[in-house]
């Protein structure tokens, strides 16, 4: 028996490869599927099933492409409706993979079709639970992220409570838990950085599995403090339900090198967003005017989804040389398939052509401290939870995810400073503000991590785990 967790950090997402006696099952595959095919071929095994725990909202799953390439059957839990061939399993339906058996446990709550998959080893012993977004380590899936219907968040939370109590918590303590997401996902509030646990450990440490918890307490705690889901989530659900283009075609259509002249023409002619994915230190020194910065080596794909929002938006790329396909692949994971091409030779070719460039002012935390003594205007673009746990005194919270909601709060004439946790998100925020005409924005290099090493007055620290 082989069980491999294939964890993609930038999406905080876990896919799973299961193999036994020449047969393979894949659970919640990423959109690019060749790696799964190669793994199976290496062992002379055949991919038999593709199990989907639910219609994912935060990435485009590879189930459709993988089925087309391998002939494997796609399996969803009860009540799922798809526009492609799939097995809509019944609750407790059993599937054989080599010497193993995988049982469907319908666990509605996060979404109505949400299901867990319980793997029994060749001796028939419960071995592992692939829990999807029903159970995370340290948390449970938030209800109603992207699928609007007649049920309220509270209704779904109540269903999730029943699913956990009736299907998950009765399992033996030594059953391994393999969740779909870890820390950084927007699918829960308090996900652990660990990516593998056990049922017993979760009963001891997960607030949502407290033995004496009432349904009313569960509903209140699970739904309290939920932020609105990113705008691209419903679009990813739609793609996962209705099907999508092969990623091979996406790369073929998008990985087009464009000369400076072609790039400039397309930028003017198509209303495309110019997305610059270089490192923030490079972006600060010089970029194409009106560009939006979202660095490829940060939380790239989720930030693209949260800030560009419309997956059909045409995009022109400025990327480090050699990372063109990597960038297009990461965009396609969250459904952004409309890349028109990339600037050949990266930003250097734009400079060499003597085209207009823009720069971003950036100062150290020490300089910010001096400016605060002169009553500088400062904004915090971290998440609300980070802000509440600690921040510079008398500074407002303007989280990057909701920057548009605060756009009227930024001064149009006076210089103002923005900081985040480490200097990545503040450059994103600054690029958006500059594109909106706020050329008086100044980035704080190193963010709050650097601010902590100064004498700038900060609020008392509140442990994040005590915040609601």
XYZ file of C-alpha atoms in Angstrom, residues 17-433:
417
model
C -1.976 9.280 -4.466
C -3.074 5.814 -3.294
C -1.719 2.623 -4.849
C -2.271 -1.056 -4.164
C -1.553 -4.130 -6.252
C -1.333 -2.330 -9.582
C -4.297 -0.002 -9.097
C -4.283 3.684 -8.189
C -6.763 6.201 -6.815
C -6.182 9.950 -6.858
C -8.039 12.199 -4.425
C -8.587 15.902 -5.208
C -5.932 16.231 -7.954
C -4.427 19.530 -9.004
C -5.266 20.773 -12.495
C -1.898 19.699 -13.928
C -2.096 15.919 -13.821
C 0.955 14.558 -15.613
C 2.798 13.940 -12.345
C 0.089 11.503 -11.197
C 0.217 9.698 -14.537
C 4.010 9.451 -14.366
C 3.924 8.057 -10.823
C 1.485 5.332 -11.788
C 3.399 4.478 -14.986
C 6.651 4.203 -13.048
C 5.107 1.399 -10.990
C 3.272 -0.173 -13.950
C 0.004 0.679 -12.246
C -3.297 1.953 -13.633
C -5.240 4.928 -12.310
C -8.690 3.462 -11.650
C -10.595 6.150 -9.716
C -10.459 9.910 -9.160
C -12.237 10.788 -5.934
C -13.479 14.341 -5.423
C -14.362 15.321 -1.866
C -16.570 18.189 -3.141
C -16.778 20.932 -5.772
C -13.710 22.850 -4.690
C -14.036 26.617 -4.566
C -10.416 27.697 -4.178
C -8.779 25.831 -7.049
C -9.639 24.065 -10.300
C -9.341 20.329 -9.782
C -7.707 18.093 -12.386
C -10.426 15.440 -12.342
C -11.779 16.088 -15.852
C -8.365 16.156 -17.558
C -7.095 13.157 -15.607
C -10.171 11.122 -16.561
C -9.752 12.078 -20.232
C -6.085 11.039 -20.219
C -6.392 7.805 -18.254
C -9.961 6.543 -18.594
C -10.274 6.559 -14.797
C -13.736 7.042 -13.321
C -14.542 10.260 -11.455
C -16.359 9.729 -8.155
C -18.370 12.376 -6.309
C -20.457 12.022 -3.193
C -24.282 11.937 -3.085
C -26.280 14.880 -4.514
C -23.459 16.099 -6.804
C -24.591 17.096 -10.299
C -22.004 17.299 -13.082
C -21.908 18.113 -16.793
C -19.478 15.251 -17.445
C -19.515 11.498 -16.853
C -19.042 10.690 -13.178
C -20.105 8.152 -10.596
C -22.403 9.863 -8.102
C -21.835 7.508 -5.221
C -24.303 6.502 -2.541
C -23.504 6.967 1.115
C -21.345 4.043 2.310
C -20.740 2.810 -1.267
C -17.469 0.865 -1.411
C -14.809 1.043 -4.141
C -11.958 -1.462 -4.485
C -8.436 -0.260 -5.290
C -6.120 -3.260 -5.405
C -6.257 -4.867 -1.962
C -7.804 -1.768 -0.415
C -11.383 -0.640 0.038
C -12.487 2.989 0.011
C -15.877 3.797 1.530
C -17.832 6.955 0.767
C -18.987 8.813 3.885
C -21.429 11.534 2.898
C -20.709 14.477 5.206
C -22.785 17.490 4.099
C -22.117 20.812 5.780
C -19.200 22.574 4.098
C -21.174 21.942 0.917
C -24.123 19.636 0.373
C -22.203 17.063 -1.699
C -19.157 17.073 0.611
C -17.921 13.577 1.344
C -15.042 11.937 3.161
C -13.358 8.752 1.947
C -12.483 6.076 4.503
C -9.666 3.748 3.455
C -9.543 0.214 4.852
C -6.267 -1.698 4.551
C -5.990 -5.198 3.102
C -6.962 -6.656 6.502
C -10.173 -4.638 6.566
C -8.988 -2.258 9.300
C -9.891 1.432 9.117
C -6.591 3.090 8.204
C -7.107 6.644 6.971
C -9.785 9.256 6.405
C -9.456 11.624 3.461
C -11.534 14.336 5.032
C -11.726 16.990 2.300
C -13.051 20.243 3.737
C -15.240 18.479 6.304
C -12.453 18.159 8.883
C -9.182 20.062 8.908
C -6.470 19.800 11.532
C -7.511 22.361 14.137
C -10.687 23.408 12.372
C -13.614 22.364 10.191
C -14.683 23.647 6.792
C -16.587 26.890 6.877
C -20.130 26.557 5.505
C -21.468 28.068 2.307
C -18.273 29.430 0.816
C -19.427 29.713 -2.734
C -22.567 27.738 -3.384
C -25.557 29.899 -2.728
C -28.885 28.213 -2.194
C -31.888 28.081 0.048
C -29.851 26.985 3.065
C -28.239 29.538 5.377
C -24.735 29.325 6.804
C -26.332 28.289 10.081
C -28.307 25.505 8.346
C -25.125 24.161 6.771
C -23.218 24.436 10.040
C -25.924 22.363 11.689
C -25.583 19.693 9.004
C -21.801 19.748 9.474
C -22.235 19.197 13.204
C -24.337 16.094 12.495
C -21.860 14.828 9.882
C -18.923 15.132 12.254
C -20.753 13.537 15.178
C -22.298 10.689 13.195
C -19.642 9.879 10.580
C -16.221 11.150 11.705
C -15.975 11.200 15.499
C -17.079 7.523 15.916
C -13.947 6.414 14.026
C -11.070 4.905 16.006
C -8.526 7.314 17.481
C -5.646 5.878 15.431
C -7.288 6.539 12.062
C -5.050 8.938 10.129
C -6.625 12.204 8.949
C -5.570 13.542 5.558
C -7.306 16.924 5.030
C -7.677 18.872 1.788
C -6.120 22.051 3.210
C -3.713 23.413 5.799
C -2.840 26.832 7.204
C -3.314 29.642 4.700
C -6.530 28.336 3.173
C -9.618 30.543 3.227
C -11.794 27.446 3.722
C -11.478 27.623 7.508
C -10.478 30.048 10.251
C -7.879 28.285 12.364
C -6.169 25.613 10.266
C -3.054 23.950 11.641
C 0.319 24.166 9.924
C 0.463 20.368 10.239
C -0.902 18.478 7.243
C -1.366 14.974 8.724
C -3.029 14.041 12.038
C -5.239 11.451 13.679
C -8.844 11.297 14.774
C -7.747 10.968 18.392
C -5.529 14.026 18.253
C -8.309 16.059 16.685
C -10.774 15.036 19.387
C -8.291 16.390 21.937
C -7.250 19.618 20.191
C -9.859 20.692 17.624
C -12.321 23.174 19.131
C -15.094 21.925 16.830
C -14.848 18.339 18.101
C -15.290 19.058 21.833
C -17.160 16.126 23.317
C -19.553 18.293 25.362
C -20.270 20.785 22.576
C -23.923 21.425 21.756
C -25.128 21.961 18.206
C -25.998 25.562 19.028
C -22.477 26.198 20.360
C -20.977 24.583 17.263
C -23.046 26.708 14.885
C -22.132 29.883 16.753
C -18.405 29.150 16.888
C -18.096 27.937 13.294
C -19.978 30.855 11.748
C -18.672 33.630 14.007
C -16.174 36.015 12.413
C -16.354 34.561 8.904
C -15.084 36.958 6.247
C -16.728 37.064 2.789
C -15.286 34.443 0.409
C -13.014 35.636 -2.413
C -14.910 36.575 -5.564
C -13.322 33.875 -7.727
C -14.577 31.004 -5.545
C -17.990 30.592 -7.266
C -16.244 30.640 -10.657
C -13.949 27.779 -9.618
C -16.954 25.795 -8.386
C -18.617 26.334 -11.753
C -15.538 25.064 -13.623
C -15.262 22.009 -11.367
C -18.939 21.221 -11.905
C -19.204 21.937 -15.638
C -15.707 21.087 -16.932
C -12.895 23.182 -18.394
C -10.114 23.350 -20.993
C -7.133 21.036 -20.762
C -4.193 22.708 -19.084
C -2.091 21.611 -22.069
C -4.253 23.829 -24.294
C -4.112 26.665 -21.764
C -0.311 26.634 -21.767
C -0.178 26.307 -25.566
C -2.449 29.342 -25.986
C -0.861 31.462 -23.254
C 2.896 30.878 -23.362
C 3.441 33.354 -26.183
C 6.521 35.570 -26.103
C 5.664 39.148 -27.062
C 8.097 41.786 -28.240
C 7.981 45.156 -26.524
C 6.029 46.542 -29.474
C 3.532 43.659 -29.448
C 3.195 43.805 -25.662
C 2.526 47.541 -25.690
C 0.017 47.214 -28.531
C -1.909 44.448 -26.758
C -1.901 46.356 -23.477
C -3.493 49.335 -25.216
C -5.834 47.304 -27.430
C -7.241 44.624 -25.138
C -7.705 46.337 -21.756
C -5.598 43.551 -20.275
C -4.195 43.681 -16.746
C -0.385 43.821 -16.749
C 0.600 41.401 -14.007
C 4.222 41.672 -12.822
C 5.270 38.566 -10.871
C 8.948 39.350 -10.218
C 10.250 39.706 -6.658
C 9.008 42.802 -4.855
C 12.528 44.237 -4.538
C 12.839 44.186 -8.340
C 9.369 45.634 -8.840
C 10.051 48.557 -6.513
C 13.065 49.613 -8.611
C 11.084 49.841 -11.829
C 7.960 48.552 -13.557
C 5.628 49.234 -16.467
C 3.197 52.005 -15.473
C -0.206 50.679 -14.348
C 1.215 47.220 -13.610
C -0.136 45.184 -10.715
C 2.482 43.367 -8.659
C 1.749 39.901 -7.260
C 5.014 38.016 -6.786
C 5.202 34.433 -8.006
C 7.068 33.357 -4.867
C 4.479 34.628 -2.378
C 0.897 33.467 -1.946
C 0.542 34.039 -5.674
C -2.536 32.202 -6.929
C -4.870 33.011 -4.012
C -3.921 36.693 -4.189
C -4.558 36.771 -7.936
C -7.973 35.252 -7.297
C -8.763 37.618 -4.466
C -7.654 40.801 -6.247
C -8.299 40.325 -9.968
C -11.530 38.421 -9.228
C -12.842 37.842 -12.787
C -11.241 34.658 -14.089
C -11.954 35.757 -17.683
C -9.907 38.960 -17.328
C -7.214 39.158 -20.061
C -3.728 39.175 -18.519
C -0.314 40.202 -19.859
C 2.627 38.876 -17.869
C 5.975 40.271 -16.811
C 7.815 37.262 -15.382
C 11.384 36.280 -14.500
C 12.894 34.614 -17.544
C 12.380 30.840 -17.496
C 9.291 30.935 -15.280
C 6.692 31.642 -17.955
C 4.994 28.209 -17.946
C 5.235 28.001 -14.163
C 3.336 31.286 -13.866
C 0.673 30.258 -16.407
C 0.219 26.921 -14.635
C -0.237 28.586 -11.262
C -2.796 30.977 -12.742
C -4.720 28.102 -14.317
C -4.910 26.319 -10.957
C -7.341 29.024 -9.855
C -9.085 29.327 -13.206
C -7.291 32.273 -14.833
C -6.887 30.853 -18.342
C -6.964 34.087 -20.343
C -3.242 34.966 -20.446
C -2.482 36.710 -23.737
C 1.287 36.285 -23.529
C 4.389 37.443 -21.688
C 6.992 40.180 -22.256
C 9.930 38.532 -24.008
C 13.161 39.324 -22.174
C 11.172 40.372 -19.089
C 11.356 43.947 -17.755
C 14.900 44.464 -19.050
C 13.641 44.506 -22.643
C 11.167 47.255 -21.716
C 13.971 49.316 -20.175
C 16.276 48.676 -23.129
C 13.572 49.968 -25.454
C 13.576 53.238 -23.465
C 9.909 52.897 -22.645
C 8.342 54.840 -19.785
C 8.767 53.195 -16.392
C 7.406 53.837 -12.923
C 8.990 53.202 -9.507
C 7.695 52.736 -5.981
C 9.018 54.650 -3.002
C 9.981 52.347 -0.149
C 11.424 53.242 3.252
C 12.787 51.317 6.215
C 10.877 50.867 9.453
C 13.325 53.262 11.150
C 12.474 55.992 8.646
C 8.783 55.274 9.217
C 9.404 55.830 12.949
C 10.865 59.272 12.229
C 7.942 60.134 9.967
C 5.380 59.038 12.561
C 6.896 61.613 14.934
C 5.976 64.139 12.224
C 2.365 62.825 12.187
C 2.735 60.630 9.098
C -0.402 58.924 7.766
C -0.045 55.125 7.996
C -2.227 52.183 6.906
C -2.078 48.498 7.912
C -2.972 46.123 5.033
C -2.654 42.845 6.962
C -5.588 40.551 7.689
C -8.048 41.710 10.376
C -6.843 38.986 12.771
C -3.234 40.099 12.447
C -4.271 43.696 13.020
C -6.331 42.850 16.091
C -3.520 40.871 17.652
C -1.085 43.810 17.414
C -0.568 46.970 15.349
C 0.934 50.454 15.321
C -1.042 52.742 17.607
C -3.694 54.913 15.948
C -3.380 53.193 12.568
C -6.497 51.996 10.675
C -7.002 48.491 9.335
C -7.321 48.420 5.534
C -6.799 44.721 4.686
C -5.434 43.980 1.234
C -8.283 41.573 0.455
C -10.774 44.415 0.881
C -8.658 47.319 -0.360
C -11.398 48.483 -2.733
C -13.735 48.969 0.230
C -11.265 51.443 1.748
C -10.161 53.280 -1.381
C -11.773 56.580 -0.330
C -9.825 56.545 2.953
C -6.438 57.023 1.297
C -5.364 60.687 0.937
C -5.034 62.006 -2.585
C -2.365 64.612 -1.908
C -0.454 63.899 1.306
C 2.163 61.160 1.404
C 1.020 58.029 3.226
C 2.689 54.757 4.249
C 1.445 51.167 3.999
C 2.822 48.141 5.830
C 1.998 44.437 5.966
C 3.611 41.493 7.749
C 6.878 41.178 5.840
C 6.855 43.502 2.820
C 5.064 41.391 0.165
C 1.444 42.422 0.551
C 2.294 46.110 1.031
C 3.931 46.159 -2.418
C 0.814 44.526 -3.889
C -1.343 47.156 -2.191
C 0.975 49.955 -3.326
C 0.903 48.773 -6.941
C -2.900 48.725 -6.921
C -3.047 52.169 -5.348
